[in-house]
CSV table of C-alpha atoms in Angstrom, one decimal:
chain,number,residue,atom,x,y,z
A,1,UNK,CA,-27.1,-41.8,-29.6
A,2,UNK,CA,-29.3,-42.4,-26.5
A,3,UNK,CA,-32.9,-42.2,-26.4
A,4,UNK,CA,-33.0,-39.1,-24.1
A,5,UNK,CA,-31.0,-37.2,-26.4
A,6,UNK,CA,-33.1,-38.1,-29.6
A,7,UNK,CA,-35.9,-36.3,-27.7
A,8,UNK,CA,-34.0,-33.4,-27.3
A,9,UNK,CA,-34.6,-31.0,-30.0
A,10,UNK,CA,-32.1,-27.8,-29.2
A,11,UNK,CA,-28.8,-26.6,-28.0
A,12,UNK,CA,-28.6,-23.2,-26.1
A,13,UNK,CA,-25.3,-21.3,-26.9
A,14,UNK,CA,-24.4,-18.3,-24.6
A,15,UNK,CA,-21.9,-16.3,-26.4
A,16,UNK,CA,-20.8,-13.5,-24.0
A,17,UNK,CA,-18.7,-11.1,-25.8
A,18,UNK,CA,-16.4,-8.0,-25.2
A,19,UNK,CA,-19.5,-5.3,-26.0
A,20,UNK,CA,-22.7,-7.6,-25.3
A,21,UNK,CA,-23.9,-11.1,-24.4
A,22,UNK,CA,-26.2,-13.2,-27.2
A,23,UNK,CA,-27.9,-16.4,-26.5
A,24,UNK,CA,-28.8,-18.5,-29.5
A,25,UNK,CA,-30.8,-21.6,-29.5
A,26,UNK,CA,-29.8,-24.2,-32.4
A,27,UNK,CA,-31.9,-27.2,-33.8
A,28,UNK,CA,-30.2,-30.3,-34.7
A,29,UNK,CA,-29.7,-29.1,-38.2
A,30,UNK,CA,-27.5,-26.4,-36.4
A,31,UNK,CA,-29.9,-23.2,-37.8
A,32,UNK,CA,-30.7,-20.5,-35.8
A,33,UNK,CA,-34.2,-20.8,-33.9
A,34,UNK,CA,-33.9,-17.9,-31.9
A,35,UNK,CA,-31.6,-15.1,-30.7
A,36,UNK,CA,-31.4,-12.5,-28.0
A,37,UNK,CA,-28.8,-10.0,-27.4
A,38,UNK,CA,-28.2,-7.0,-25.0
A,39,UNK,CA,-25.4,-4.8,-24.4
A,40,UNK,CA,-23.5,-3.8,-21.5
A,41,UNK,CA,-21.6,-0.7,-20.2
A,42,UNK,CA,-17.9,-0.3,-21.0
A,43,UNK,CA,-16.0,1.1,-18.8
A,44,UNK,CA,-12.6,3.5,-19.5
A,45,UNK,CA,-11.4,4.7,-16.1
A,46,UNK,CA,-8.1,5.8,-17.6
A,47,UNK,CA,-6.9,6.2,-20.8
A,48,UNK,CA,-6.0,2.6,-22.5
A,49,UNK,CA,-7.7,1.0,-19.3
A,50,UNK,CA,-11.0,-1.0,-20.5
A,51,UNK,CA,-13.4,-2.7,-17.5
A,52,UNK,CA,-16.7,-4.4,-17.5
A,53,UNK,CA,-19.3,-4.8,-14.4
A,54,UNK,CA,-19.1,-8.7,-13.9
A,55,UNK,CA,-22.3,-8.7,-12.5
A,56,UNK,CA,-24.1,-6.5,-15.0
A,57,UNK,CA,-22.4,-9.0,-17.6
A,58,UNK,CA,-23.5,-11.8,-15.7
A,59,UNK,CA,-27.3,-10.4,-15.6
A,60,UNK,CA,-27.2,-9.4,-19.4
A,61,UNK,CA,-26.3,-13.1,-20.2
A,62,UNK,CA,-29.0,-14.8,-18.2
A,63,UNK,CA,-31.4,-12.2,-19.5
A,64,UNK,CA,-30.8,-13.3,-23.1
A,65,UNK,CA,-30.8,-17.0,-22.4
A,66,UNK,CA,-34.5,-16.5,-20.7
A,67,UNK,CA,-35.6,-14.2,-23.5
A,68,UNK,CA,-34.7,-16.9,-25.8
A,69,UNK,CA,-36.5,-19.8,-24.1
A,70,UNK,CA,-39.4,-18.1,-23.2
A,71,UNK,CA,-40.0,-16.3,-26.7
A,72,UNK,CA,-39.2,-19.8,-28.5
A,73,UNK,CA,-41.6,-21.7,-26.3
A,74,UNK,CA,-38.6,-24.3,-25.9
A,75,UNK,CA,-39.6,-26.4,-22.6
A,76,UNK,CA,-36.6,-27.0,-20.5
A,77,UNK,CA,-36.6,-30.8,-21.3
A,78,UNK,CA,-36.2,-30.0,-24.9
A,79,UNK,CA,-32.9,-28.4,-24.5
A,80,UNK,CA,-30.2,-30.8,-24.5
A,81,UNK,CA,-27.3,-28.9,-23.2
A,82,UNK,CA,-26.0,-25.4,-22.9
A,83,UNK,CA,-22.5,-24.6,-24.5
A,84,UNK,CA,-20.6,-21.2,-23.6
A,85,UNK,CA,-18.3,-19.2,-25.4
A,86,UNK,CA,-16.6,-16.4,-24.1
A,87,UNK,CA,-14.2,-13.3,-24.4
A,88,UNK,CA,-11.2,-14.7,-23.6
A,89,UNK,CA,-8.4,-13.0,-21.2
A,90,UNK,CA,-10.6,-10.8,-19.4
A,91,UNK,CA,-10.3,-11.5,-15.5
A,92,UNK,CA,-12.6,-11.4,-12.7
A,93,UNK,CA,-12.1,-12.2,-8.9
A,94,UNK,CA,-14.7,-12.5,-6.4
A,95,UNK,CA,-15.4,-13.2,-2.6
A,96,UNK,CA,-16.0,-17.3,-2.6
A,97,UNK,CA,-18.4,-16.6,0.3
A,98,UNK,CA,-20.9,-13.8,-1.1
A,99,UNK,CA,-20.0,-13.9,-4.9
A,100,UNK,CA,-19.4,-10.8,-5.0
A,101,UNK,CA,-16.7,-9.3,-7.3
A,102,UNK,CA,-13.8,-7.5,-5.7
A,103,UNK,CA,-13.4,-5.1,-8.6
A,104,UNK,CA,-14.9,-4.5,-12.5
A,105,UNK,CA,-13.7,-7.0,-14.5
A,106,UNK,CA,-10.3,-6.2,-16.3
A,107,UNK,CA,-10.9,-6.5,-19.9
A,108,UNK,CA,-8.5,-8.0,-22.6
A,109,UNK,CA,-8.2,-5.1,-24.2
A,110,UNK,CA,-7.0,-3.4,-21.1
A,111,UNK,CA,-3.5,-2.2,-21.2
A,112,UNK,CA,-2.9,-1.0,-17.7
A,113,UNK,CA,-0.3,-4.0,-16.9
A,114,UNK,CA,2.0,-3.2,-20.1
A,115,UNK,CA,5.0,-2.1,-18.2
A,116,UNK,CA,4.4,-5.2,-15.9
A,117,UNK,CA,4.4,-7.4,-19.1
A,118,UNK,CA,7.6,-5.1,-20.5
A,119,UNK,CA,9.5,-5.7,-16.7
A,120,UNK,CA,9.1,-9.7,-17.8
A,121,UNK,CA,11.0,-9.0,-20.9
A,122,UNK,CA,13.4,-7.0,-20.0
A,123,UNK,CA,14.2,-9.6,-17.5
A,124,UNK,CA,14.5,-12.1,-20.4
A,125,UNK,CA,11.7,-14.4,-19.5
A,126,UNK,CA,9.8,-14.1,-22.9
A,127,UNK,CA,11.5,-17.1,-24.1
A,128,UNK,CA,10.8,-19.4,-20.8
A,129,UNK,CA,7.2,-18.1,-21.1
A,130,UNK,CA,6.5,-18.7,-24.6
A,131,UNK,CA,8.1,-22.3,-24.5
A,132,UNK,CA,5.4,-22.7,-21.6
A,133,UNK,CA,2.5,-20.8,-22.6
A,134,UNK,CA,2.6,-20.3,-26.3
A,135,UNK,CA,2.6,-16.5,-25.5
A,136,UNK,CA,4.5,-13.3,-25.4
A,137,UNK,CA,4.4,-11.4,-22.5
A,138,UNK,CA,1.6,-8.5,-23.0
A,139,UNK,CA,-0.9,-7.0,-21.0
A,140,UNK,CA,-3.2,-8.9,-23.0
A,141,UNK,CA,-3.3,-12.0,-21.0
A,142,UNK,CA,-5.0,-12.9,-17.9
A,143,UNK,CA,-2.0,-13.3,-15.5
A,144,UNK,CA,-0.5,-9.9,-15.5
A,145,UNK,CA,-4.2,-8.6,-14.7
A,146,UNK,CA,-4.7,-11.1,-11.8
A,147,UNK,CA,-1.3,-9.9,-10.3
A,148,UNK,CA,-2.5,-6.1,-10.7
A,149,UNK,CA,-5.5,-6.7,-8.7
A,150,UNK,CA,-3.7,-8.9,-5.9
A,151,UNK,CA,-1.0,-6.1,-6.2
A,152,UNK,CA,-3.4,-3.2,-6.0
A,153,UNK,CA,-6.2,-3.8,-3.9
A,154,UNK,CA,-5.5,-3.9,0.0
A,155,UNK,CA,-5.6,-7.1,1.6
A,156,UNK,CA,-6.4,-8.9,-1.6
A,157,UNK,CA,-3.5,-11.6,-1.8
A,158,UNK,CA,-3.8,-12.2,2.0
A,159,UNK,CA,-7.5,-13.3,1.7
A,160,UNK,CA,-6.6,-14.9,-1.7
A,161,UNK,CA,-3.9,-16.8,0.4
A,162,UNK,CA,-7.0,-18.0,3.0
A,163,UNK,CA,-9.0,-19.1,0.2
A,164,UNK,CA,-11.4,-16.9,0.7
A,165,UNK,CA,-11.0,-15.2,-3.1
A,166,UNK,CA,-12.1,-17.0,-6.5
A,167,UNK,CA,-10.6,-16.0,-9.9
A,168,UNK,CA,-11.3,-16.8,-13.4
A,169,UNK,CA,-11.7,-15.7,-17.1
A,170,UNK,CA,-15.3,-15.2,-17.9
A,171,UNK,CA,-16.6,-18.7,-19.0
A,172,UNK,CA,-15.3,-19.5,-15.1
A,173,UNK,CA,-17.2,-16.6,-13.6
A,174,UNK,CA,-20.6,-17.6,-15.9
A,175,UNK,CA,-20.5,-21.3,-15.1
A,176,UNK,CA,-19.9,-20.2,-11.2
A,177,UNK,CA,-22.9,-17.9,-11.3
A,178,UNK,CA,-25.2,-20.3,-13.5
A,179,UNK,CA,-24.3,-23.1,-11.0
A,180,UNK,CA,-25.2,-21.2,-8.0
A,181,UNK,CA,-21.6,-21.2,-6.9
A,182,UNK,CA,-21.0,-24.9,-6.9
A,183,UNK,CA,-18.6,-25.3,-10.0
A,184,UNK,CA,-15.3,-23.7,-10.3
A,185,UNK,CA,-14.2,-24.7,-13.6
A,186,UNK,CA,-12.5,-23.4,-16.8
A,187,UNK,CA,-11.3,-25.3,-19.9
A,188,UNK,CA,-8.3,-25.8,-21.6
A,189,UNK,CA,-8.8,-23.1,-24.4
A,190,UNK,CA,-9.3,-20.5,-21.7
A,191,UNK,CA,-6.6,-21.4,-19.5
A,192,UNK,CA,-4.3,-21.3,-22.4
A,193,UNK,CA,-4.9,-17.8,-22.6
A,194,UNK,CA,-4.0,-16.6,-19.4
A,195,UNK,CA,-0.2,-16.7,-19.3
A,196,UNK,CA,-0.4,-19.5,-16.5
A,197,UNK,CA,-0.9,-22.8,-18.4
A,198,UNK,CA,1.6,-25.2,-19.8
A,199,UNK,CA,0.1,-26.0,-22.7
A,200,UNK,CA,2.4,-29.2,-22.9
A,201,UNK,CA,1.6,-30.7,-19.8
A,202,UNK,CA,-2.0,-29.2,-19.7
A,203,UNK,CA,-1.5,-27.8,-16.1
A,204,UNK,CA,-1.1,-24.9,-14.1
A,205,UNK,CA,2.4,-24.0,-14.0
A,206,UNK,CA,3.9,-23.4,-10.6
A,207,UNK,CA,7.2,-21.6,-12.0
A,208,UNK,CA,4.7,-19.2,-13.7
A,209,UNK,CA,2.4,-18.9,-10.5
A,210,UNK,CA,5.3,-18.1,-8.5
A,211,UNK,CA,6.8,-15.7,-10.9
A,212,UNK,CA,3.7,-13.3,-10.8
A,213,UNK,CA,2.7,-14.6,-7.1
A,214,UNK,CA,-0.4,-15.8,-7.9
A,215,UNK,CA,-1.9,-18.4,-5.3
A,216,UNK,CA,-2.8,-21.3,-7.2
A,217,UNK,CA,-5.9,-21.9,-4.8
A,218,UNK,CA,-7.8,-19.1,-6.4
A,219,UNK,CA,-7.7,-20.6,-9.7
A,220,UNK,CA,-10.3,-23.1,-11.4
A,221,UNK,CA,-10.0,-26.9,-12.3
A,222,UNK,CA,-9.2,-27.4,-15.9
A,223,UNK,CA,-11.4,-29.7,-18.0
A,224,UNK,CA,-12.1,-30.1,-21.9
A,225,UNK,CA,-13.9,-28.0,-24.0
A,226,UNK,CA,-16.8,-30.6,-24.7
A,227,UNK,CA,-17.6,-32.0,-21.0
A,228,UNK,CA,-20.5,-32.0,-19.0
A,229,UNK,CA,-19.4,-29.5,-16.2
A,230,UNK,CA,-23.1,-29.6,-14.1
A,231,UNK,CA,-26.3,-27.9,-14.1
A,232,UNK,CA,-27.7,-24.6,-13.9
A,233,UNK,CA,-29.1,-23.8,-10.6
A,234,UNK,CA,-32.8,-23.3,-10.8
A,235,UNK,CA,-33.3,-20.8,-8.2
A,236,UNK,CA,-30.7,-18.7,-9.9
A,237,UNK,CA,-31.8,-19.0,-13.6
A,238,UNK,CA,-35.6,-20.1,-13.7
A,239,UNK,CA,-34.2,-23.6,-15.5
A,240,UNK,CA,-32.3,-26.7,-14.7
A,241,UNK,CA,-30.2,-27.9,-18.0
A,242,UNK,CA,-27.0,-29.3,-18.4
A,243,UNK,CA,-23.8,-27.0,-19.1
A,244,UNK,CA,-21.8,-29.3,-21.6
A,245,UNK,CA,-19.1,-26.7,-23.1
A,246,UNK,CA,-16.9,-23.9,-22.7
A,247,UNK,CA,-14.6,-22.7,-25.4
A,248,UNK,CA,-12.7,-19.5,-26.0
A,249,UNK,CA,-14.6,-17.7,-28.5
A,250,UNK,CA,-12.0,-17.6,-31.2
A,251,UNK,CA,-11.3,-21.5,-31.0
A,252,UNK,CA,-15.0,-22.0,-30.9
A,253,UNK,CA,-15.2,-19.9,-34.1
A,254,UNK,CA,-12.6,-22.2,-35.6
A,255,UNK,CA,-14.7,-25.7,-34.4
A,256,UNK,CA,-17.8,-23.8,-35.5
A,257,UNK,CA,-16.2,-23.2,-38.9
A,258,UNK,CA,-15.2,-27.0,-39.3
A,259,UNK,CA,-11.6,-26.3,-39.4
A,260,UNK,CA,-10.7,-29.7,-37.9
A,261,UNK,CA,-7.6,-30.5,-40.0
A,262,UNK,CA,-4.2,-29.2,-40.1
A,263,UNK,CA,-3.8,-25.8,-41.9
A,264,UNK,CA,-7.3,-25.0,-42.0
A,265,UNK,CA,-7.9,-21.3,-41.1
A,266,UNK,CA,-10.7,-18.9,-40.1
A,267,UNK,CA,-10.8,-15.4,-39.1
A,268,UNK,CA,-13.2,-13.9,-37.1
A,269,UNK,CA,-14.3,-10.2,-37.5
A,270,UNK,CA,-15.7,-9.1,-34.1
A,271,UNK,CA,-14.6,-6.6,-32.0
A,272,UNK,CA,-11.1,-7.5,-32.7
A,273,UNK,CA,-9.9,-9.8,-35.7
A,274,UNK,CA,-8.4,-12.9,-35.1
A,275,UNK,CA,-7.2,-15.8,-37.2
A,276,UNK,CA,-6.8,-19.0,-36.3
A,277,UNK,CA,-4.6,-21.9,-37.8
A,278,UNK,CA,-5.5,-25.7,-36.9
A,279,UNK,CA,-1.6,-27.6,-36.2
A,280,UNK,CA,-3.2,-30.6,-35.4
A,281,UNK,CA,-1.8,-32.4,-32.1
A,282,UNK,CA,1.2,-30.5,-32.5
A,283,UNK,CA,2.3,-26.8,-31.4
A,284,UNK,CA,3.7,-24.4,-33.4
A,285,UNK,CA,6.1,-22.2,-31.7
A,286,UNK,CA,6.2,-18.9,-33.7
A,287,UNK,CA,9.0,-16.9,-34.7
A,288,UNK,CA,7.1,-14.1,-36.0
A,289,UNK,CA,4.9,-12.9,-33.2
A,290,UNK,CA,2.0,-15.3,-33.5
A,291,UNK,CA,0.6,-17.1,-30.6
A,292,UNK,CA,0.4,-21.1,-30.0
A,293,UNK,CA,-2.6,-22.1,-28.4
A,294,UNK,CA,-4.9,-24.7,-27.6
A,295,UNK,CA,-7.6,-25.3,-30.0
A,296,UNK,CA,-9.5,-27.5,-28.6
A,297,UNK,CA,-10.1,-30.0,-25.7
A,298,UNK,CA,-12.1,-33.4,-27.0
A,299,UNK,CA,-12.0,-35.8,-24.4
A,300,UNK,CA,-8.2,-36.8,-23.2
A,301,UNK,CA,-7.0,-34.9,-26.4
A,302,UNK,CA,-6.1,-31.6,-27.2
A,303,UNK,CA,-5.4,-29.7,-31.0
A,304,UNK,CA,-3.1,-26.9,-31.0
A,305,UNK,CA,-3.4,-23.7,-33.2
A,306,UNK,CA,-1.4,-20.8,-34.4
A,307,UNK,CA,-3.6,-17.3,-34.1
A,308,UNK,CA,-2.9,-13.7,-34.8
A,309,UNK,CA,-4.8,-11.2,-32.9
A,310,UNK,CA,-6.0,-7.5,-34.1
A,311,UNK,CA,-7.2,-5.6,-31.3
A,312,UNK,CA,-9.7,-3.7,-33.3
A,313,UNK,CA,-11.9,-4.6,-36.0
A,314,UNK,CA,-15.3,-4.2,-35.8
A,315,UNK,CA,-14.8,-1.9,-32.7
A,316,UNK,CA,-13.2,0.7,-35.3
A,317,UNK,CA,-16.3,1.0,-37.2
A,318,UNK,CA,-18.3,1.3,-33.6
A,319,UNK,CA,-15.7,4.2,-32.8
A,320,UNK,CA,-16.6,5.9,-36.5
A,321,UNK,CA,-20.3,5.3,-35.3
A,322,UNK,CA,-20.0,6.5,-31.5
A,323,UNK,CA,-17.1,8.6,-30.8
A,324,UNK,CA,-16.6,10.4,-34.3
A,325,UNK,CA,-20.4,10.5,-35.3
A,326,UNK,CA,-20.1,10.1,-39.3
A,327,UNK,CA,-22.0,7.0,-39.7
A,328,UNK,CA,-25.5,6.0,-37.8
A,329,UNK,CA,-25.3,2.4,-38.7
A,330,UNK,CA,-22.3,-0.3,-40.1
A,331,UNK,CA,-24.5,-0.5,-43.0
A,332,UNK,CA,-23.9,3.0,-43.8
A,333,UNK,CA,-20.0,2.6,-43.5
A,334,UNK,CA,-20.2,0.2,-46.2
A,335,UNK,CA,-22.5,2.4,-48.3
A,336,UNK,CA,-20.5,5.2,-48.0
A,337,UNK,CA,-17.1,3.6,-48.6
A,338,UNK,CA,-18.5,1.7,-51.8
A,339,UNK,CA,-19.3,5.5,-53.0
A,340,UNK,CA,-15.9,5.8,-53.8
A,341,UNK,CA,-13.1,3.8,-55.9
A,342,UNK,CA,-10.4,4.3,-53.5
A,343,UNK,CA,-9.7,6.2,-50.0
A,344,UNK,CA,-8.0,8.8,-52.2
A,345,UNK,CA,-4.6,7.7,-50.5
A,346,UNK,CA,-5.9,7.9,-46.8
A,347,UNK,CA,-4.7,5.1,-44.7
A,348,UNK,CA,-6.1,4.1,-41.0
A,349,UNK,CA,-4.2,2.4,-38.7
A,350,UNK,CA,-6.7,1.3,-35.9
A,351,UNK,CA,-3.9,1.0,-33.1
A,352,UNK,CA,-6.4,2.3,-30.2
A,353,UNK,CA,-5.2,0.0,-28.0
A,354,UNK,CA,-1.9,-0.7,-29.3
A,355,UNK,CA,-1.0,-3.0,-31.8
A,356,UNK,CA,-1.3,-7.0,-31.7
A,357,UNK,CA,0.5,-9.5,-33.9
A,358,UNK,CA,3.1,-9.6,-35.7
A,359,UNK,CA,3.9,-6.0,-34.0
A,360,UNK,CA,3.1,-6.3,-30.0
A,361,UNK,CA,3.6,-2.6,-29.5
A,362,UNK,CA,1.3,-1.8,-26.3
A,363,UNK,CA,2.4,2.2,-27.2
A,364,UNK,CA,1.2,2.4,-30.6
A,365,UNK,CA,-1.5,4.6,-31.1
A,366,UNK,CA,-4.1,5.1,-34.0
A,367,UNK,CA,-3.8,7.1,-36.6
A,368,UNK,CA,-5.4,8.4,-39.9
A,369,UNK,CA,-2.7,9.7,-42.5
A,370,UNK,CA,-3.1,11.0,-46.2
A,371,UNK,CA,-5.3,13.4,-45.5
A,372,UNK,CA,-5.9,16.3,-48.2
A,373,UNK,CA,-8.7,18.7,-48.2
A,374,UNK,CA,-10.5,16.3,-50.6
A,375,UNK,CA,-11.0,13.8,-48.5
A,376,UNK,CA,-14.2,12.9,-47.3
A,377,UNK,CA,-16.0,10.6,-44.6
A,378,UNK,CA,-16.6,8.3,-47.5
A,379,UNK,CA,-13.0,8.2,-48.0
A,380,UNK,CA,-12.3,7.6,-44.2
A,381,UNK,CA,-14.8,5.1,-44.0
A,382,UNK,CA,-13.2,3.2,-46.7
A,383,UNK,CA,-9.8,3.5,-45.4
A,384,UNK,CA,-11.4,2.0,-41.9
A,385,UNK,CA,-12.4,-1.1,-43.6
A,386,UNK,CA,-9.1,-1.4,-45.4
A,387,UNK,CA,-7.1,-0.8,-42.4
A,388,UNK,CA,-8.8,-3.8,-40.8
A,389,UNK,CA,-8.1,-6.1,-43.7
A,390,UNK,CA,-4.6,-4.7,-44.1
A,391,UNK,CA,-4.3,-5.7,-40.3
A,392,UNK,CA,-5.3,-9.3,-41.3
A,393,UNK,CA,-2.8,-9.6,-43.8
A,394,UNK,CA,-0.3,-9.0,-42.0
A,395,UNK,CA,-1.5,-12.0,-39.7
A,396,UNK,CA,-1.4,-14.5,-42.8
A,397,UNK,CA,1.9,-13.4,-43.8
A,398,UNK,CA,3.4,-14.6,-40.3
A,399,UNK,CA,1.1,-17.9,-40.5
A,400,UNK,CA,2.3,-18.9,-43.6
A,401,UNK,CA,6.1,-18.4,-42.8
A,402,UNK,CA,5.8,-19.9,-39.5
A,403,UNK,CA,3.8,-23.0,-40.2
A,404,UNK,CA,5.3,-23.5,-43.7
A,405,UNK,CA,1.8,-24.1,-45.0
A,406,UNK,CA,0.1,-23.0,-48.4
A,407,UNK,CA,-3.2,-21.3,-47.3
A,408,UNK,CA,-5.8,-22.2,-50.2
A,409,UNK,CA,-8.4,-20.3,-48.6
A,410,UNK,CA,-9.6,-18.3,-45.9
A,411,UNK,CA,-13.2,-18.9,-44.1
A,412,UNK,CA,-14.3,-15.9,-42.6
A,413,UNK,CA,-17.1,-15.3,-39.8
A,414,UNK,CA,-18.2,-12.8,-37.2
A,415,UNK,CA,-20.3,-9.4,-37.4
A,416,UNK,CA,-18.2,-7.6,-39.7
A,417,UNK,CA,-17.8,-10.2,-42.1
A,418,UNK,CA,-21.4,-9.5,-43.6
A,419,UNK,CA,-19.7,-6.4,-45.2
A,420,UNK,CA,-19.0,-7.5,-48.8
A,421,UNK,CA,-16.5,-4.6,-49.7
A,422,UNK,CA,-14.7,-5.6,-47.0
A,423,UNK,CA,-14.5,-9.1,-47.6
A,424,UNK,CA,-13.9,-8.4,-51.3
A,425,UNK,CA,-11.0,-6.3,-50.7
A,426,UNK,CA,-9.6,-9.0,-48.0
A,427,UNK,CA,-9.5,-11.4,-50.7
A,428,UNK,CA,-7.9,-8.7,-53.0
A,429,UNK,CA,-5.3,-7.9,-50.3
A,430,UNK,CA,-4.4,-11.5,-49.5
A,431,UNK,CA,-4.4,-12.7,-53.2
A,432,UNK,CA,-6.7,-15.8,-51.6
A,433,UNK,CA,-10.4,-16.8,-52.0
A,434,UNK,CA,-12.2,-15.8,-48.9
A,435,UNK,CA,-15.3,-18.2,-48.0
A,436,UNK,CA,-18.2,-16.8,-46.0
A,437,UNK,CA,-20.5,-19.4,-44.5
A,438,UNK,CA,-24.4,-18.8,-44.9
A,439,UNK,CA,-24.3,-18.7,-40.8
A,440,UNK,CA,-21.7,-16.4,-39.7
A,441,UNK,CA,-22.4,-16.7,-36.0
A,442,UNK,CA,-19.9,-19.5,-35.9
A,443,UNK,CA,-18.7,-18.4,-32.7
A,444,UNK,CA,-21.8,-19.6,-31.1
A,445,UNK,CA,-22.2,-22.3,-33.3
A,446,UNK,CA,-19.0,-23.8,-32.3
A,447,UNK,CA,-19.8,-23.8,-28.6
A,448,UNK,CA,-23.1,-25.3,-29.2
A,449,UNK,CA,-21.3,-28.1,-31.4
A,450,UNK,CA,-18.7,-28.8,-28.4
A,451,UNK,CA,-22.1,-29.0,-26.0
A,452,UNK,CA,-23.8,-31.3,-28.7
A,453,UNK,CA,-20.9,-33.6,-28.9
A,454,UNK,CA,-20.6,-33.9,-25.1
A,455,UNK,CA,-24.3,-34.8,-24.6
A,456,UNK,CA,-24.9,-37.1,-27.8
A,457,UNK,CA,-26.9,-34.5,-29.6
A,458,UNK,CA,-24.5,-34.4,-32.5
A,459,UNK,CA,-23.0,-38.0,-33.1
A,460,UNK,CA,-19.5,-36.9,-34.7
A,461,UNK,CA,-17.5,-34.2,-36.2
A,462,UNK,CA,-19.0,-35.4,-39.5
A,463,UNK,CA,-22.4,-34.7,-38.5
A,464,UNK,CA,-21.1,-31.2,-37.7
A,465,UNK,CA,-19.5,-31.0,-41.1
A,466,UNK,CA,-22.9,-31.9,-42.9
A,467,UNK,CA,-24.1,-28.8,-41.3
A,468,UNK,CA,-21.5,-26.2,-42.6
A,469,UNK,CA,-23.0,-24.3,-46.0
A,470,UNK,CA,-21.0,-21.7,-47.8
A,471,UNK,CA,-22.8,-18.2,-48.5
A,472,UNK,CA,-20.5,-16.7,-50.6
A,473,UNK,CA,-16.9,-17.0,-52.2
A,474,UNK,CA,-15.1,-13.9,-52.7
A,475,UNK,CA,-12.0,-14.1,-55.2
A,476,UNK,CA,-8.9,-11.7,-55.7
A,477,UNK,CA,-9.4,-9.1,-58.5
A,478,UNK,CA,-6.4,-6.9,-57.5
A,479,UNK,CA,-3.4,-6.5,-59.8
A,480,UNK,CA,-0.4,-7.7,-58.0
A,481,UNK,CA,1.7,-4.5,-58.6
A,482,UNK,CA,-1.2,-2.3,-56.7
A,483,UNK,CA,-1.3,-4.7,-54.3
A,484,UNK,CA,2.1,-4.8,-53.1
A,485,UNK,CA,2.3,-1.0,-53.6
A,486,UNK,CA,-1.0,-0.6,-51.3
A,487,UNK,CA,0.8,-3.1,-48.7
A,488,UNK,CA,4.0,-0.9,-48.8
A,489,UNK,CA,2.0,2.2,-47.9
A,490,UNK,CA,0.1,0.3,-45.1
A,491,UNK,CA,3.7,-0.7,-43.5
A,492,UNK,CA,4.8,2.8,-43.9
A,493,UNK,CA,1.7,4.2,-41.8
A,494,UNK,CA,2.3,1.3,-39.4
A,495,UNK,CA,5.9,2.5,-38.4
A,496,UNK,CA,4.3,6.0,-38.0
A,497,UNK,CA,1.8,4.6,-35.4
A,498,UNK,CA,4.4,2.3,-33.3
A,499,UNK,CA,5.9,3.7,-29.8
A,500,UNK,CA,3.5,6.5,-29.9
A,501,UNK,CA,2.8,6.9,-26.2
A,502,UNK,CA,5.7,5.7,-24.7
A,503,UNK,CA,7.1,7.9,-22.5
């Protein structure tokens, strides 16, 4: 570690999520020194469509960074670097000359390109796409979103071909804005979520770009996750600090949990739920609907992961609060769920935007089944928490079969992982110990770790592991027969939700 790095006290992590932007300042012991968070507007222009205002998103993120630095009284020269982690797959396109977005950002949850993805499947392109990208054709990924914008906005493809338009995922947008439009870049993890990136050659794939008629000139350069990209622009940000990491949110959580070895698993409970298993330096291609993705790029090497995705996790609890109005806070959901011993036979399948792994059904829709007149909002709250946990079990079973590895435990993080009742049920239904760390903000921490390694703030992965501390271990306590019966009921409910909106 150089003399300059020794003088530094902090790493600033920018955690740009689906519903809010956060900034967290960490010290050398990976302790949270200061934090700021700001929600931004969600747009739903049509059923199943989800958008963000990219300018609002950036301004929210910048405001949280400025607030953290101001309130912590951290000096600019005490911050070694900024690490960025972000909602993945969400796409922004903007004018190179003005920096003005040409359309709202299309969010990863958005299903507007479901038919476009289905057309690729119908043409027999699923296997070739999976062999190159590790992904399954789906509206979830960035490629079809970019094509939709190019196809839909008059004259946009022609402007893109002339080099007047840039595109990127949220990490790319933030770096471009923070550096005053000087740097157009992404990292291996975010690139691997676009359905345009060859995860073996680590390059944008010409065949895939041709397939979707996307000009390569609009795409960013691809660099390691832990890498000094450049410095923030003082006129834009009010400070000049190196940006030394970009990493997709789920890969950041895997790294932040210290899952550095093959077979180690984490699940993040955020807006959605995401389970990743580190598979080391070999990509494993799934036969059970899992995705193969780049876990991290360090130097000239990458590690891979298997990933399972649940589209609606914590967002389901938010739906109870904001749309149904049966709770006022997430804590109230827990309290109501704990007030009853069972869900009284009620099952919630939160397929509001389709089903992810292992079903990959964009036409599935949410349902609550098993209702009787004795059912109360407490039972619905409990069924909601259990529905999230059942989806995670779907992921784990698929992962075990694909990887051929016995999973000893699952590390958990994210906002909804603070729910003791849900984590206990998760351990019960998985029949596996669940480890919750003291710091559940492991997504931001993973970005901080990447930035710290790039700048010498932390010397090695061993330094990082020294900072990971467990808060609580949940151990399974459910009869095996009852476990199987509950899961069978869940599968029956899922079957009733499938293909509901397909006309």
